[in-house]
Short mmCIF file of C-alpha atoms and ligand atoms in Angstrom, two decimals:
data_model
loop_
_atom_site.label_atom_id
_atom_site.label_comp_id
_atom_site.label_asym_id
_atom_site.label_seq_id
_atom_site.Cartn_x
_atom_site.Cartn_y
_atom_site.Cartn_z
CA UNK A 1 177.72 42.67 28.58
CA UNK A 2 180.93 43.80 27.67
CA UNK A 3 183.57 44.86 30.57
CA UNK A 4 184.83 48.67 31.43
CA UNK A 5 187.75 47.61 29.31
CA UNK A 6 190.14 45.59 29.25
CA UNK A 7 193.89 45.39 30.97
CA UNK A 8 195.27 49.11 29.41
CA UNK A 9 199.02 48.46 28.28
CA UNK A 10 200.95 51.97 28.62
CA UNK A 11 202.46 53.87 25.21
CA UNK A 12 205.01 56.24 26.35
CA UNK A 13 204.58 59.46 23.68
CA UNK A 14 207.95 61.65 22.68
CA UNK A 15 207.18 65.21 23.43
CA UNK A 16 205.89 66.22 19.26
CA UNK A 17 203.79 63.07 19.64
CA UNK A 18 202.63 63.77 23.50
CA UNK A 19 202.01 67.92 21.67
CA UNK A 20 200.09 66.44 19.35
CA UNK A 21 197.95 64.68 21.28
CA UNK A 22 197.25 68.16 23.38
CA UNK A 23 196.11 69.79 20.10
CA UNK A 24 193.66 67.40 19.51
CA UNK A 25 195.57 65.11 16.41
CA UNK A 26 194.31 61.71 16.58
CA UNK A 27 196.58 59.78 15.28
CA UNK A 28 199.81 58.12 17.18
CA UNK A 29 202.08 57.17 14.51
CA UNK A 30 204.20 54.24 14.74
CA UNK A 31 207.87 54.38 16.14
CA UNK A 32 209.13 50.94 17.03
CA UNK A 33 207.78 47.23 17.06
CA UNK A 34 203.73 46.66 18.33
CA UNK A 35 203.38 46.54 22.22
CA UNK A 36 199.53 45.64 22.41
CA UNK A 37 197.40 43.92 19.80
CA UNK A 38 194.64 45.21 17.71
CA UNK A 39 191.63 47.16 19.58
CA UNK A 40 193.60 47.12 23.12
CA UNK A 41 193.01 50.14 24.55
CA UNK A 42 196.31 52.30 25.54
CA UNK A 43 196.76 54.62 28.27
CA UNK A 44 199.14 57.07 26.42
CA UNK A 45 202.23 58.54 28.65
CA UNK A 46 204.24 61.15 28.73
CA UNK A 47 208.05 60.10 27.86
CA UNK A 48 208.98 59.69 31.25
CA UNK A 49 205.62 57.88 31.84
CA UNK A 50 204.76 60.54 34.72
CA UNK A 51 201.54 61.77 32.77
CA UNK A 52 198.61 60.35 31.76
CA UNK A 53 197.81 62.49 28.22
CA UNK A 54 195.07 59.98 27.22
CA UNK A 55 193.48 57.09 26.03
CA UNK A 56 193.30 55.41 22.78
CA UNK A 57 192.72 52.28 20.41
CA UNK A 58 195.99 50.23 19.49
CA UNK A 59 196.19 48.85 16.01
CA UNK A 60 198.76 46.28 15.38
CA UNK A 61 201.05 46.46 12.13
CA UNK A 62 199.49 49.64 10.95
CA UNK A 63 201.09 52.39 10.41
CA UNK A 64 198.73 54.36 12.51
CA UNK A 65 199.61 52.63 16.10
CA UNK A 66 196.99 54.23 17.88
CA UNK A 67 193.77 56.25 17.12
CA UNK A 68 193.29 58.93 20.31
CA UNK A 69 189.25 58.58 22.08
CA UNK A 70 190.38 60.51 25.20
CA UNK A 71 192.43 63.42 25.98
CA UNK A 72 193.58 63.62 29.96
CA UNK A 73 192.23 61.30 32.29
CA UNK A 74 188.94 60.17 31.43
CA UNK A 75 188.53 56.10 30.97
CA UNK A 76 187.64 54.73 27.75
CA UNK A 77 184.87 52.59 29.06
CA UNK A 78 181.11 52.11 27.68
CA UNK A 79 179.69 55.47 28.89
CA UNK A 80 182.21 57.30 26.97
CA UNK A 81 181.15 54.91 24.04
CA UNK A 82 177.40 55.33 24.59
CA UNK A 83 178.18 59.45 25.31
CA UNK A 84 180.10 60.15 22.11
CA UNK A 85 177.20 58.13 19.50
CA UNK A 86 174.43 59.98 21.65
CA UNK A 87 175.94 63.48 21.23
CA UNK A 88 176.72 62.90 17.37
CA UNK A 89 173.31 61.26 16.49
CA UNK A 90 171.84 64.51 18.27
CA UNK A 91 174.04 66.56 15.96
CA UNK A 92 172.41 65.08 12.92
CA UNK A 93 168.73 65.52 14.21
CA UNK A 94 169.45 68.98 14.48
CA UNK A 95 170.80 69.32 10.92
CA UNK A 96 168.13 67.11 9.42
CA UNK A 97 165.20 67.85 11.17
CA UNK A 98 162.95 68.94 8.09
CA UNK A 99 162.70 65.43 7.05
CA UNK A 100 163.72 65.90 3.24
CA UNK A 101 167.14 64.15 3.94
CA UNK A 102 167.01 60.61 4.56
CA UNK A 103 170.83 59.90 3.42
CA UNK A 104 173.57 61.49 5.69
CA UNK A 105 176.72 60.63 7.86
CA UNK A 106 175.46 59.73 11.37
CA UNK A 107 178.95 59.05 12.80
CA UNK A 108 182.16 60.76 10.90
CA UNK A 109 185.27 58.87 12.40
CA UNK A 110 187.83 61.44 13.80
CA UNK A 111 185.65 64.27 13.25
CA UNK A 112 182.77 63.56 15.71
CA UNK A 113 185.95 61.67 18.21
CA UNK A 114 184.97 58.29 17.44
CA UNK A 115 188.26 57.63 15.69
CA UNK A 116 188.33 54.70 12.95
CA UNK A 117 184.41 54.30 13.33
CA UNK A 118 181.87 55.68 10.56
CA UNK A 119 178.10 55.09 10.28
CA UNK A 120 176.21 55.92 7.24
CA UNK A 121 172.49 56.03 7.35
CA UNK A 122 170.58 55.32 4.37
CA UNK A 123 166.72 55.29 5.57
CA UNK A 124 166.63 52.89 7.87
CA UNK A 125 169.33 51.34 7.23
CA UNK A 126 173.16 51.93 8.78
CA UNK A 127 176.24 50.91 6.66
CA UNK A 128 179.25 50.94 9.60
CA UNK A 129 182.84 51.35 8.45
CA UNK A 130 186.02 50.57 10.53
CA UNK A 131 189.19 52.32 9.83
CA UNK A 132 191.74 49.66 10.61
CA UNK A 133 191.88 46.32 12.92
CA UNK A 134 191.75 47.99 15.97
CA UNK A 135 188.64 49.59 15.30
CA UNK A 136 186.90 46.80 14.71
CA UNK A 137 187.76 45.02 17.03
CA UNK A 138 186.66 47.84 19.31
CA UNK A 139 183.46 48.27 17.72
CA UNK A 140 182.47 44.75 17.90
CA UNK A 141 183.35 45.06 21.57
CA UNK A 142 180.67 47.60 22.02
CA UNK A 143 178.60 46.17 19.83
CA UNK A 144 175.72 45.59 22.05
CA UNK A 145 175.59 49.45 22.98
CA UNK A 146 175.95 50.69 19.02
CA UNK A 147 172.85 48.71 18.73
CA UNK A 148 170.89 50.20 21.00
CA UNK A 149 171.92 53.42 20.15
CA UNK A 150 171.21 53.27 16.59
CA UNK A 151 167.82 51.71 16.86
CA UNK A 152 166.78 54.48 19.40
CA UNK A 153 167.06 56.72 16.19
CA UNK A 154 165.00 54.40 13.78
CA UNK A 155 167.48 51.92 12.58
CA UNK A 156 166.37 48.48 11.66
CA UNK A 157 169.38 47.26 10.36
CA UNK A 158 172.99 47.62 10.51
CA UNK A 159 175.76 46.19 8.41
CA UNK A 160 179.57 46.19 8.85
CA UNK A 161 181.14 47.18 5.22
CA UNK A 162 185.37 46.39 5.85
CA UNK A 163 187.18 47.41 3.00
CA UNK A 164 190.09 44.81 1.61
CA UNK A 165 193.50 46.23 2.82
CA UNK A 166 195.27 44.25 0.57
CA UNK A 167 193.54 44.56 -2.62
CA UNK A 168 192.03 47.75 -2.66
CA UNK A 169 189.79 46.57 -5.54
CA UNK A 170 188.19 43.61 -4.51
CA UNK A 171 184.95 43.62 -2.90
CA UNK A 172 184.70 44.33 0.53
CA UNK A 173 183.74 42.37 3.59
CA UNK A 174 180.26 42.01 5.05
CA UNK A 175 179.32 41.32 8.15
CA UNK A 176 175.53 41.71 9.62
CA UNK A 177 175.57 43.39 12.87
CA UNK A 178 172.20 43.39 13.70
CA UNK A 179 168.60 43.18 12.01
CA UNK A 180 167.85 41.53 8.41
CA UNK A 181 170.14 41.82 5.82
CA UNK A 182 169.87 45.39 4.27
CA UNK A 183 168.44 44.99 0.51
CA UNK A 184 170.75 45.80 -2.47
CA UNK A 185 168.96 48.80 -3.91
CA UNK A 186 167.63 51.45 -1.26
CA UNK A 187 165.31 54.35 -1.89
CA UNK A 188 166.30 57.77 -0.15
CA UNK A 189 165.91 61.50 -0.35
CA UNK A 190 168.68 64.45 -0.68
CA UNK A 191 167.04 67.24 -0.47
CA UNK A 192 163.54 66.20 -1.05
CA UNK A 193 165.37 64.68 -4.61
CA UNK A 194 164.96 60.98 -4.70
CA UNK A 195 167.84 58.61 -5.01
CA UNK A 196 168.24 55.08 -5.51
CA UNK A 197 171.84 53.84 -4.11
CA UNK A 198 173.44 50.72 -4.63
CA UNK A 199 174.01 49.20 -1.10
CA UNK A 200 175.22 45.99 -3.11
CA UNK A 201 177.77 47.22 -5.89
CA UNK A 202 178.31 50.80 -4.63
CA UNK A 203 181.51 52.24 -3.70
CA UNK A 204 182.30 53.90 -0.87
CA UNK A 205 179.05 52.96 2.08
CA UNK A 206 177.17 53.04 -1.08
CA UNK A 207 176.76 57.24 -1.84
CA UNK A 208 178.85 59.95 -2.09
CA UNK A 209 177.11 61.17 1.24
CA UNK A 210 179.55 64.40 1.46
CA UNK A 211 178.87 66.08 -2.16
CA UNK A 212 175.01 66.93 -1.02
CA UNK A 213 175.25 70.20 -0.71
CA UNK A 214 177.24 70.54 -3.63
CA UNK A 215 174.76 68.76 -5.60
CA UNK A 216 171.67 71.11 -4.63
CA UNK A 217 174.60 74.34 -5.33
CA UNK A 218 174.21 72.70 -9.08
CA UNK A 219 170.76 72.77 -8.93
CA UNK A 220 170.66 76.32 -8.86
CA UNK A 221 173.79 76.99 -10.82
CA UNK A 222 172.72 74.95 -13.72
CA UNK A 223 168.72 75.80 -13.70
CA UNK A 224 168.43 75.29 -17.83
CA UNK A 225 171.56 75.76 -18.91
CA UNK A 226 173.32 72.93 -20.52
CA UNK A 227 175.08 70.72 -18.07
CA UNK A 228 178.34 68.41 -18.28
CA UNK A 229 178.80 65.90 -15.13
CA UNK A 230 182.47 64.26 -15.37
CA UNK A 231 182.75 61.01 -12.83
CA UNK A 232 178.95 61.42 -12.49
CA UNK A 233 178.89 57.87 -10.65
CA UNK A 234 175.40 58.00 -9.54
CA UNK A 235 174.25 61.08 -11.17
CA UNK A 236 173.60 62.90 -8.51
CA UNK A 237 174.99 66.79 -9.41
CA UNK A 238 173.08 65.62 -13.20
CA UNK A 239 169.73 65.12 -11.18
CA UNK A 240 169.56 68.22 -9.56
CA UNK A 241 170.69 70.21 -12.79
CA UNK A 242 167.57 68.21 -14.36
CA UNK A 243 165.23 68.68 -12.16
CA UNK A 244 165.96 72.39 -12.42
CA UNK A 245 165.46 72.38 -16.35
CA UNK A 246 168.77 71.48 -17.50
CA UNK A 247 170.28 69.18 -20.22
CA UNK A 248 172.77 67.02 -19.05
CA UNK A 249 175.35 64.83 -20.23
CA UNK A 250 176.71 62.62 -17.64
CA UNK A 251 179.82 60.43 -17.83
CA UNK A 252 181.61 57.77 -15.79
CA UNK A 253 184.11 54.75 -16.54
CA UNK A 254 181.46 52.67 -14.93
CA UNK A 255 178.37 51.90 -16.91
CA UNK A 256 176.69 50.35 -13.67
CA UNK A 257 176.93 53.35 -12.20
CA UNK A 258 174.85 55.06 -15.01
CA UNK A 259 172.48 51.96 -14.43
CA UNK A 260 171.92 53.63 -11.08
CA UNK A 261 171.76 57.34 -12.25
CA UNK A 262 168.98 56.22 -14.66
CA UNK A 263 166.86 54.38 -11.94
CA UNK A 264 166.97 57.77 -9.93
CA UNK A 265 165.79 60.19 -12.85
CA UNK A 266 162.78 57.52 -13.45
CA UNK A 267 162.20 57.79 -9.32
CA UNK A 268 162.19 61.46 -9.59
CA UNK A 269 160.15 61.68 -13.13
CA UNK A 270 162.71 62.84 -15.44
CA UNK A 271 162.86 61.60 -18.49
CA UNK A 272 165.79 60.06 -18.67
CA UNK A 273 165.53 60.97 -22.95
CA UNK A 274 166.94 64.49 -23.65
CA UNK A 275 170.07 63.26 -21.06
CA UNK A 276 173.22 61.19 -21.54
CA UNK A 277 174.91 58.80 -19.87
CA UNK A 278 178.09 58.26 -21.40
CA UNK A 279 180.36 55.71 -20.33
CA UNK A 280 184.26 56.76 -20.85
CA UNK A 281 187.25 57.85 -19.45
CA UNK A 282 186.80 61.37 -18.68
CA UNK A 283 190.23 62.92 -20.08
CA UNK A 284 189.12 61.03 -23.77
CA UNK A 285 185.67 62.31 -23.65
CA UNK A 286 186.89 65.78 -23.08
CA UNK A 287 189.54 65.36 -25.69
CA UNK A 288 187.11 64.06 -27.88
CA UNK A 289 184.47 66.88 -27.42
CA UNK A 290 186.75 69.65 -27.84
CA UNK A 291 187.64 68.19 -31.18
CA UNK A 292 184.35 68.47 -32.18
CA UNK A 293 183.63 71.98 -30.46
CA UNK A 294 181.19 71.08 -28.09
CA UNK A 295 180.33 73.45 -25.15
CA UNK A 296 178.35 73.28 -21.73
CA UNK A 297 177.31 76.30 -19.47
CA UNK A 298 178.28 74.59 -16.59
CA UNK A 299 181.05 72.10 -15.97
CA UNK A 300 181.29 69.76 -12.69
CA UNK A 301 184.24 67.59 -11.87
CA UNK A 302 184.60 65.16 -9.27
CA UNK A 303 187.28 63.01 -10.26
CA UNK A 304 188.49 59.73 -7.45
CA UNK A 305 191.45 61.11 -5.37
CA UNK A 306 194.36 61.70 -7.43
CA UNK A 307 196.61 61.94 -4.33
CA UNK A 308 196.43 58.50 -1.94
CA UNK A 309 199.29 59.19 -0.26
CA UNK A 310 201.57 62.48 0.04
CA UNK A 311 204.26 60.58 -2.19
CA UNK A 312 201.79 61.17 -5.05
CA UNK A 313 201.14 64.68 -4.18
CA UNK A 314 202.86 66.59 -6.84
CA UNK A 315 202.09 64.07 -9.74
CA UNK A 316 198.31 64.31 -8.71
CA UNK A 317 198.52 68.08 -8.72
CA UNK A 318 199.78 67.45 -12.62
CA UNK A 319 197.07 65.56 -13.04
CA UNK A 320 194.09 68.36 -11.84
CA UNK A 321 195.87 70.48 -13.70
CA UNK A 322 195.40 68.94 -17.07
CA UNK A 323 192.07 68.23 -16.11
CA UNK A 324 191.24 71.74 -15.53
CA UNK A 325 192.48 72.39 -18.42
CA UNK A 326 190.34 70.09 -20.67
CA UNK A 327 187.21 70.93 -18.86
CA UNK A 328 188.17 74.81 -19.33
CA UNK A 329 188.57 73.73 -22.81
CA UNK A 330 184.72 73.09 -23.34
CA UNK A 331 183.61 75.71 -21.29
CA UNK A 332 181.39 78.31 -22.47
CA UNK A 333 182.14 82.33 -22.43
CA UNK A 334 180.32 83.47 -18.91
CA UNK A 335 180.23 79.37 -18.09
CA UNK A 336 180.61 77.93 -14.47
CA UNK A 337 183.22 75.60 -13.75
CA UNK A 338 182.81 73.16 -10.55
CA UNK A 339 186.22 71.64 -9.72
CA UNK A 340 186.08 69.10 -6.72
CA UNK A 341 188.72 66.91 -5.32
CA UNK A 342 188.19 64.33 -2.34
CA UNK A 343 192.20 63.99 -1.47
CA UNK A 344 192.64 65.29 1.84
CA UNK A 345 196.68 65.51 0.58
CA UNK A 346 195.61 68.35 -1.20
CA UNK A 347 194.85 71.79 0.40
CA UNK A 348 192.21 74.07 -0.17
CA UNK A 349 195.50 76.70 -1.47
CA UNK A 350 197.33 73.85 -3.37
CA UNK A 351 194.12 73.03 -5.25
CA UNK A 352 193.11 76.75 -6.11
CA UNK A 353 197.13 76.65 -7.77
CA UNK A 354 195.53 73.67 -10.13
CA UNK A 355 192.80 76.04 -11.22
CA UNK A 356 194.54 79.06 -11.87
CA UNK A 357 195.40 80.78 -15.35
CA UNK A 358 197.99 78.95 -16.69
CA UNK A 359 196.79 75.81 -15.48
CA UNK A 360 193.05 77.03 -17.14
CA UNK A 361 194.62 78.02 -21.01
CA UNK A 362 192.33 80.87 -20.11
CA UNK A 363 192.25 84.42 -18.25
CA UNK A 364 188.58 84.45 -17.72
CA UNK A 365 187.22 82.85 -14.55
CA UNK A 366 186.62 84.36 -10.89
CA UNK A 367 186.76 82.07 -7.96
CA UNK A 368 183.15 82.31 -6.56
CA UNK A 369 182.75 79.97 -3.65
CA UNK A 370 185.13 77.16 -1.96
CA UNK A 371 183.32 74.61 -0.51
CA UNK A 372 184.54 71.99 2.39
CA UNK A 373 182.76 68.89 5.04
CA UNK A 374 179.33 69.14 4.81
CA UNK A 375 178.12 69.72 8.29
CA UNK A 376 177.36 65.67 8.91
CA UNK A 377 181.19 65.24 8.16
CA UNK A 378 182.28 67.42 10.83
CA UNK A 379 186.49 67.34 11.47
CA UNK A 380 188.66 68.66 14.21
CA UNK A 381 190.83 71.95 13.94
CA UNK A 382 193.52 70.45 14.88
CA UNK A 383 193.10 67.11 12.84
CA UNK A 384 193.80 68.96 9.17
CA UNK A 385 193.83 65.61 7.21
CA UNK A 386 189.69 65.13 7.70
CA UNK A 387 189.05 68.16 5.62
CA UNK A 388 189.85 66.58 2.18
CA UNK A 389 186.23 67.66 0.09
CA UNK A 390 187.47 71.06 -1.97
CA UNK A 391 184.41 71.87 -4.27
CA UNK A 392 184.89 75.47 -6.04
CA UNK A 393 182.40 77.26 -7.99
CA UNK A 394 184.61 79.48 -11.00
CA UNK A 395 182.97 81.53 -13.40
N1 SAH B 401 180.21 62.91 -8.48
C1 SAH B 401 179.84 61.67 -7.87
C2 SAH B 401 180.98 60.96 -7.19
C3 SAH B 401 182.16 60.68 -8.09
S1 SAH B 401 183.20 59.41 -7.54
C4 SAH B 401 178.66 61.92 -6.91
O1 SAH B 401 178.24 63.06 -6.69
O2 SAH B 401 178.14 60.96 -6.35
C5 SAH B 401 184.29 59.16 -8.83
C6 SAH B 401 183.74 58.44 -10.06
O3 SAH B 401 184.73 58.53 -11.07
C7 SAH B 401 183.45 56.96 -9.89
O4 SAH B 401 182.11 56.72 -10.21
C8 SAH B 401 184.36 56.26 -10.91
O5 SAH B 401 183.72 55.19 -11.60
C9 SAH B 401 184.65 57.38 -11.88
N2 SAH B 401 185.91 57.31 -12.63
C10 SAH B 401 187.12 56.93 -12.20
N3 SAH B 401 188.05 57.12 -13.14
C11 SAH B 401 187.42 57.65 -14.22
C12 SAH B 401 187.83 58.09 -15.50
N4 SAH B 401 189.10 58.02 -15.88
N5 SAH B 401 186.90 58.61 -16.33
C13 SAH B 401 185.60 58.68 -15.96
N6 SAH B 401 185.15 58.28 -14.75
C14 SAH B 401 186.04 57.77 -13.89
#
């Protein structure tokens, strides 16, 4: 059984920080050397220590000190725990109650005010996430109750995924937290559109969970027309587009990844013949097409973030810019451009600025739609950095 908590250690806010807090941010940044280690919890003070403003998870070394659970003078003990999965895993019965999605975000971090904790549900299976040391620790903590909870919705298994820190390209860390070992390749359904997704290999909890919506919008947008899917990874926006007539051409650095694409047309009876899976760098392909004066109808692109930190900001902004521009290039007259970008750095404004005339080389398009978080990926109004997914429909 695990205990209330354990001993609180006191972290005495300046007044922005202690504001910020009030709003609903969080994150405590760090200010000075560690005073608790990683997944203590913190009673957060006012700077005279007078006030109790909250509770939250300490994270030694990190940059982000503390991630905020509480706001005012509720403990951060197991009810709060068992309260906060119950009321998000009701959120996503709601949203998913027809049954044709089996893939979705049961638990999104920050957003549904489990800070540094995401769960990913692929059928039956849950792929957790930690965001940090702290987190970890303090899920492992309540391990026992993140059980229960999850199997009261259906889930047999559960596995911890912790990305490596240091090397952001190795392989991450997995740890079984309860039930057997989840299988490599898992069936599921967006939509009523079967997917196969590469627990194993994958990147991210194994799907690009947030882009479903997005992927149905192409559906429609691209019924017959002739499609072009840059950074297709798993081929999900291509599958759609097929399913609704189209002829796609989809193409990724990573041939696995078309490996997986392909498994998913046969699952949903397309031939995969008549479609292509290119593997190459995105910015040569499109360099290489317009050479040859090739055109699609519809144009997605959902490049990795260009922006990891705000230091990078204005050289990633360069960088959607030319992109635009080379996907503009092979655009048809009257085509439909999908831009997306997953760096929360970026703002919904600041990425419109990458799209706009000059950046396009053309004086054609309309902004249609802008598209944020899916609905399982909820974020806090006063937590701006979870809204990073920009997907807008130009045409
Ligand atoms: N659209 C996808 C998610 C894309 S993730 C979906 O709906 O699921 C970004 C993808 O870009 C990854 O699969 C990665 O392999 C690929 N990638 C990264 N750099 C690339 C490049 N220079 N050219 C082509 N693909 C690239």
């Amino acid at each position: 059984m695990t205990a209330a908590h354990p001993t609180e250690t006191a972290l005495r806010l300046e007044t922005d920080a202690a504001e910020k807090v009030r709003r609903g941010h969080p994150w405590i940044w760090r200010r000075g050397g560690d005073v608790a280690s990683s997944g203590a919890v913190v009673r957060l003070e006012d700077a005279r220590g007078q006030l109790v403003l909250g509770r939250g998870i300490y994270d030694a070394g990190s940059p982000i000190a503390a991630r905020v659970w509480t706001v005012g003078a509720d403990p951060l003990d197991d009810a709060l725990v068992r309260e906060r999965l119950a009321r998000a895993f009701a959120l996503r019965a709601t949203l998913f109650a027809d049954g044709t999605t089996t893939a979705y975000r049961l638990l999104n971090g920050e957003g549904d005010r489990t800070p540094g904790w995401v769960i990913d549900r692929y059928g039956e299976i849950a792929i957790v996430r930690t965001d940090g040391d702290g987190a970890r620790v303090h899920l492992e903590r309540h391990a026992a109750i993140l059980e229960e909870a999850l199997r009261g919705i259906g889930i047999t298994s559960a596995m911890l995924r912790v990305p490596n820190r240091v090397n952001r390209g190795a392989a991450p860390e997995r740890v079984e937290l309860f039930g057997p070992p989840p299988p490599a390749l898992v069936q599921v359904r967006e939509h009523g559109v079967p997917f196969e997704v590469d627990l194993g290999a994958g990147q991210k909890t194994g799907a690009f969970l947030d882009q479903r919506e997005n992927r149905r919008r192409v559906g429609l947008l691209g019924a017959g027309k002739r499609v072009l899917n840059l950074f297709s990874y798993a081929g999900g926006f291509s599958l759609h587009a097929a399913l609704a007539g189209a002829t796609t051409t989809s193409v990724d650095i990573a041939s696995h990844a078309h490996k997986t694409a392909q498994a998913s047309f046969k699952l949903a009876g397309v031939e995969s013949r008549g479609h292509a899976f290119v593997a190459a760098d995105a910015f040569a392909f499109l360099e290489d097409a317009k050479k040859k004066g090739k055109r699609w109808d519809l144009v997605v692109s959902d490049p990795p973030s260009f922006a990891p930190s705000e230091k990078n900001k204005s050289r990633a902004l360069a960088a959607y810019r030319q992109l635009h521009k080379a996907c503009a290039g092979v655009l048809e007259d009257g085509g439909t451009f999908c831009a997306a970008s997953c760096s929360s750095h970026v703002t919904a404004d600041d990425f419109a600025d990458t799209l706009d005339d000059a950046a396009l080389g053309r004086s054609d398009l309309r902004l249609l739609e802008m598209h944020g978080n899916p609905a399982d990926h909820p974020t806090l109004p006063g937590f701006p950095e979870g809204r990073y997914l920009k997907f807008f429909v130009l045409t």
